């Protein structure tokens, strides 16, 4: 049975003509394990069901990247939308600029921005996704092989040719954004942002507002830490091919502070009748200049746990309480309140 998508609130993505829901489906984890930044084994049928549950709930964009699962995430996204008419599909956002070694999947992918490579990467993404045009293509990380002017110029050409509708930068700083903007408009920016990792996005959001650049942040739940369902035992049991196993936020005193902050989100969750995960996402969405948050899911039921954030707005009392909890727990770094 087909379920009509709900009409969730939408925001304009920078100066583009795309109106996107405040939360989008993040497809990093659905790439599975067996590569340098994987999340461990993943069932593709669960991934496809999760994507479709998100679409049924009204989410109208998916964020993936060519490197997620070394192409596999894009393939899964392509399978999930294959039977949908183009007018019914969610917007598809992906990223390029990371090239892997097929002979050694656990080798860290290289940051490659060579224009010929970017063009080949884009064509490969179009094929894996099964679409004619990619709605948003972003450079995943600053390239190590060519200057920014060269790789951003190539992105501008891809946009002019109609291969992609919009172009953006992920994990780039203000100086790099300024340089790119002088060459061609930066449609979007994708930084990390959560109640734990607050510094980077808080610095970039004013620039984005001033330049009419849309911002979609990643890891608003800090890779699961702010869901209210994580624990020290779960962190210790992470498989070896889950990148979080060796992340500082998932170990020692930092883990304890992060879990204490997640617990402190419970009163706001109870007050609004939502999950702690939804509160964590709504917190980043409260910051001026942020267009949307990328939220991952590996099973369809996980969508139900956070989709309320797409229409939830926190009030001053909520934001004051969360700021006090950040101060008390000492979790993360950066400004404590919008």
PDB file of N, CA and C in Angstrom, residues 27-44 46-47 68-70 72-73 106 234 237-245 297-299:
ATOM      1  N   UNK A  27      22.507   8.783   4.329  1.00  0.00           N
ATOM      2  CA  UNK A  27      22.769   7.418   3.867  1.00  0.00           C
ATOM      3  C   UNK A  27      24.208   6.962   4.071  1.00  0.00           C
ATOM      4  N   UNK A  28      24.927   7.575   5.001  1.00  0.00           N
ATOM      5  CA  UNK A  28      26.297   7.133   5.282  1.00  0.00           C
ATOM      6  C   UNK A  28      26.302   5.691   5.787  1.00  0.00           C
ATOM      7  N   UNK A  29      25.537   5.420   6.837  1.00  0.00           N
ATOM      8  CA  UNK A  29      25.568   4.096   7.456  1.00  0.00           C
ATOM      9  C   UNK A  29      25.046   2.999   6.528  1.00  0.00           C
ATOM     10  N   UNK A  30      24.145   3.340   5.601  1.00  0.00           N
ATOM     11  CA  UNK A  30      23.597   2.287   4.736  1.00  0.00           C
ATOM     12  C   UNK A  30      24.635   1.799   3.731  1.00  0.00           C
ATOM     13  N   UNK A  31      25.782   2.477   3.666  1.00  0.00           N
ATOM     14  CA  UNK A  31      26.874   1.962   2.847  1.00  0.00           C
ATOM     15  C   UNK A  31      27.456   0.684   3.405  1.00  0.00           C
ATOM     16  N   UNK A  32      27.218   0.422   4.697  1.00  0.00           N
ATOM     17  CA  UNK A  32      27.671  -0.811   5.325  1.00  0.00           C
ATOM     18  C   UNK A  32      29.120  -0.767   5.772  1.00  0.00           C
ATOM     19  N   UNK A  33      29.661  -1.925   6.096  1.00  0.00           N
ATOM     20  CA  UNK A  33      31.018  -2.034   6.611  1.00  0.00           C
ATOM     21  C   UNK A  33      32.004  -2.442   5.537  1.00  0.00           C
ATOM     22  N   UNK A  34      33.199  -2.837   5.984  1.00  0.00           N
ATOM     23  CA  UNK A  34      34.198  -3.313   5.048  1.00  0.00           C
ATOM     24  C   UNK A  34      34.973  -2.231   4.332  1.00  0.00           C
ATOM     25  N   UNK A  35      34.928  -0.998   4.867  1.00  0.00           N
ATOM     26  CA  UNK A  35      35.736   0.077   4.305  1.00  0.00           C
ATOM     27  C   UNK A  35      36.184   0.972   5.453  1.00  0.00           C
ATOM     28  N   UNK A  36      37.051   1.933   5.152  1.00  0.00           N
ATOM     29  CA  UNK A  36      37.755   2.664   6.213  1.00  0.00           C
ATOM     30  C   UNK A  36      36.852   3.459   7.143  1.00  0.00           C
ATOM     31  N   UNK A  37      35.718   3.948   6.659  1.00  0.00           N
ATOM     32  CA  UNK A  37      34.826   4.749   7.502  1.00  0.00           C
ATOM     33  C   UNK A  37      33.432   4.132   7.569  1.00  0.00           C
ATOM     34  N   UNK A  38      33.386   2.806   7.600  1.00  0.00           N
ATOM     35  CA  UNK A  38      32.112   2.109   7.642  1.00  0.00           C
ATOM     36  C   UNK A  38      31.508   2.051   9.031  1.00  0.00           C
ATOM     37  N   UNK A  39      30.247   1.608   9.067  1.00  0.00           N
ATOM     38  CA  UNK A  39      29.497   1.503  10.320  1.00  0.00           C
ATOM     39  C   UNK A  39      29.246   0.042  10.698  1.00  0.00           C
ATOM     40  N   UNK A  40      29.944  -0.873  10.082  1.00  0.00           N
ATOM     41  CA  UNK A  40      29.679  -2.276  10.330  1.00  0.00           C
ATOM     42  C   UNK A  40      28.665  -2.824   9.334  1.00  0.00           C
ATOM     43  N   UNK A  41      28.425  -4.114   9.417  1.00  0.00           N
ATOM     44  CA  UNK A  41      27.532  -4.792   8.465  1.00  0.00           C
ATOM     45  C   UNK A  41      26.148  -4.161   8.461  1.00  0.00           C
ATOM     46  N   UNK A  42      25.532  -4.119   7.270  1.00  0.00           N
ATOM     47  CA  UNK A  42      24.219  -3.517   7.112  1.00  0.00           C
ATOM     48  C   UNK A  42      23.402  -4.316   6.109  1.00  0.00           C
ATOM     49  N   UNK A  43      22.144  -4.565   6.440  1.00  0.00           N
ATOM     50  CA  UNK A  43      21.227  -5.296   5.567  1.00  0.00           C
ATOM     51  C   UNK A  43      20.606  -4.309   4.576  1.00  0.00           C
ATOM     52  N   UNK A  44      20.814  -4.541   3.273  1.00  0.00           N
ATOM     53  CA  UNK A  44      20.289  -3.616   2.265  1.00  0.00           C
ATOM     54  C   UNK A  44      18.763  -3.517   2.300  1.00  0.00           C
ATOM     55  N   UNK A  46      16.889  -3.623   4.916  1.00  0.00           N
ATOM     56  CA  UNK A  46      16.575  -2.682   5.994  1.00  0.00           C
ATOM     57  C   UNK A  46      16.814  -1.242   5.540  1.00  0.00           C
ATOM     58  N   UNK A  47      17.907  -1.031   4.803  1.00  0.00           N
ATOM     59  CA  UNK A  47      18.235   0.308   4.316  1.00  0.00           C
ATOM     60  C   UNK A  47      17.139   0.833   3.391  1.00  0.00           C
ATOM     61  N   UNK A  68      30.638   6.533   0.405  1.00  0.00           N
ATOM     62  CA  UNK A  68      29.948   5.752   1.429  1.00  0.00           C
ATOM     63  C   UNK A  68      29.760   4.309   0.952  1.00  0.00           C
ATOM     64  N   UNK A  69      30.437   3.402   1.618  1.00  0.00           N
ATOM     65  CA  UNK A  69      30.385   2.009   1.187  1.00  0.00           C
ATOM     66  C   UNK A  69      31.088   1.791  -0.131  1.00  0.00           C
ATOM     67  N   UNK A  70      31.932   2.754  -0.537  1.00  0.00           N
ATOM     68  CA  UNK A  70      32.675   2.682  -1.801  1.00  0.00           C
ATOM     69  C   UNK A  70      31.718   2.455  -2.972  1.00  0.00           C
ATOM     70  N   UNK A  72      28.482   1.764  -2.646  1.00  0.00           N
ATOM     71  CA  UNK A  72      27.316   0.942  -2.310  1.00  0.00           C
ATOM     72  C   UNK A  72      26.137   1.769  -1.814  1.00  0.00           C
ATOM     73  N   UNK A  73      26.397   2.820  -1.043  1.00  0.00           N
ATOM     74  CA  UNK A  73      25.292   3.642  -0.553  1.00  0.00           C
ATOM     75  C   UNK A  73      24.499   4.233  -1.712  1.00  0.00           C
ATOM     76  N   UNK A 106      39.995  -1.116   2.781  1.00  0.00           N
ATOM     77  CA  UNK A 106      40.224  -0.534   4.098  1.00  0.00           C
ATOM     78  C   UNK A 106      41.250   0.600   4.063  1.00  0.00           C
ATOM     79  N   UNK A 234      27.334  -0.316  24.977  1.00  0.00           N
ATOM     80  CA  UNK A 234      27.158  -0.363  23.528  1.00  0.00           C
ATOM     81  C   UNK A 234      28.412   0.151  22.826  1.00  0.00           C
ATOM     82  N   UNK A 237      31.021  -2.452  22.732  1.00  0.00           N
ATOM     83  CA  UNK A 237      30.686  -3.600  21.887  1.00  0.00           C
ATOM     84  C   UNK A 237      30.682  -3.279  20.399  1.00  0.00           C
ATOM     85  N   UNK A 238      31.037  -2.046  20.022  1.00  0.00           N
ATOM     86  CA  UNK A 238      31.052  -1.696  18.600  1.00  0.00           C
ATOM     87  C   UNK A 238      32.018  -2.605  17.851  1.00  0.00           C
ATOM     88  N   UNK A 239      31.644  -3.065  16.653  1.00  0.00           N
ATOM     89  CA  UNK A 239      32.545  -3.940  15.887  1.00  0.00           C
ATOM     90  C   UNK A 239      33.781  -3.191  15.413  1.00  0.00           C
ATOM     91  N   UNK A 240      34.816  -3.922  15.114  1.00  0.00           N
ATOM     92  CA  UNK A 240      36.085  -3.311  14.719  1.00  0.00           C
ATOM     93  C   UNK A 240      35.975  -2.512  13.425  1.00  0.00           C
ATOM     94  N   UNK A 241      35.002  -2.838  12.544  1.00  0.00           N
ATOM     95  CA  UNK A 241      34.889  -2.097  11.295  1.00  0.00           C
ATOM     96  C   UNK A 241      33.872  -0.965  11.382  1.00  0.00           C
ATOM     97  N   UNK A 242      33.540  -0.562  12.607  1.00  0.00           N
ATOM     98  CA  UNK A 242      32.719   0.622  12.854  1.00  0.00           C
ATOM     99  C   UNK A 242      33.663   1.756  13.238  1.00  0.00           C
ATOM    100  N   UNK A 243      33.679   2.848  12.449  1.00  0.00           N
ATOM    101  CA  UNK A 243      34.631   3.930  12.660  1.00  0.00           C
ATOM    102  C   UNK A 243      34.544   4.533  14.056  1.00  0.00           C
ATOM    103  N   UNK A 244      33.364   4.413  14.707  1.00  0.00           N
ATOM    104  CA  UNK A 244      33.186   5.011  16.030  1.00  0.00           C
ATOM    105  C   UNK A 244      34.026   4.331  17.105  1.00  0.00           C
ATOM    106  N   UNK A 245      34.460   3.103  16.827  1.00  0.00           N
ATOM    107  CA  UNK A 245      35.221   2.326  17.806  1.00  0.00           C
ATOM    108  C   UNK A 245      36.427   3.104  18.322  1.00  0.00           C
ATOM    109  N   UNK A 297      19.609   6.622   9.427  1.00  0.00           N
ATOM    110  CA  UNK A 297      18.789   5.528   9.945  1.00  0.00           C
ATOM    111  C   UNK A 297      19.206   4.253   9.237  1.00  0.00           C
ATOM    112  N   UNK A 298      19.233   3.167   9.986  1.00  0.00           N
ATOM    113  CA  UNK A 298      19.608   1.877   9.405  1.00  0.00           C
ATOM    114  C   UNK A 298      18.434   0.912   9.327  1.00  0.00           C
ATOM    115  N   UNK A 299      17.342   1.257  10.036  1.00  0.00           N
ATOM    116  CA  UNK A 299      16.124   0.446  10.012  1.00  0.00           C
ATOM    117  C   UNK A 299      14.918   1.387   9.965  1.00  0.00           C
TER     118      UNK A 299
END
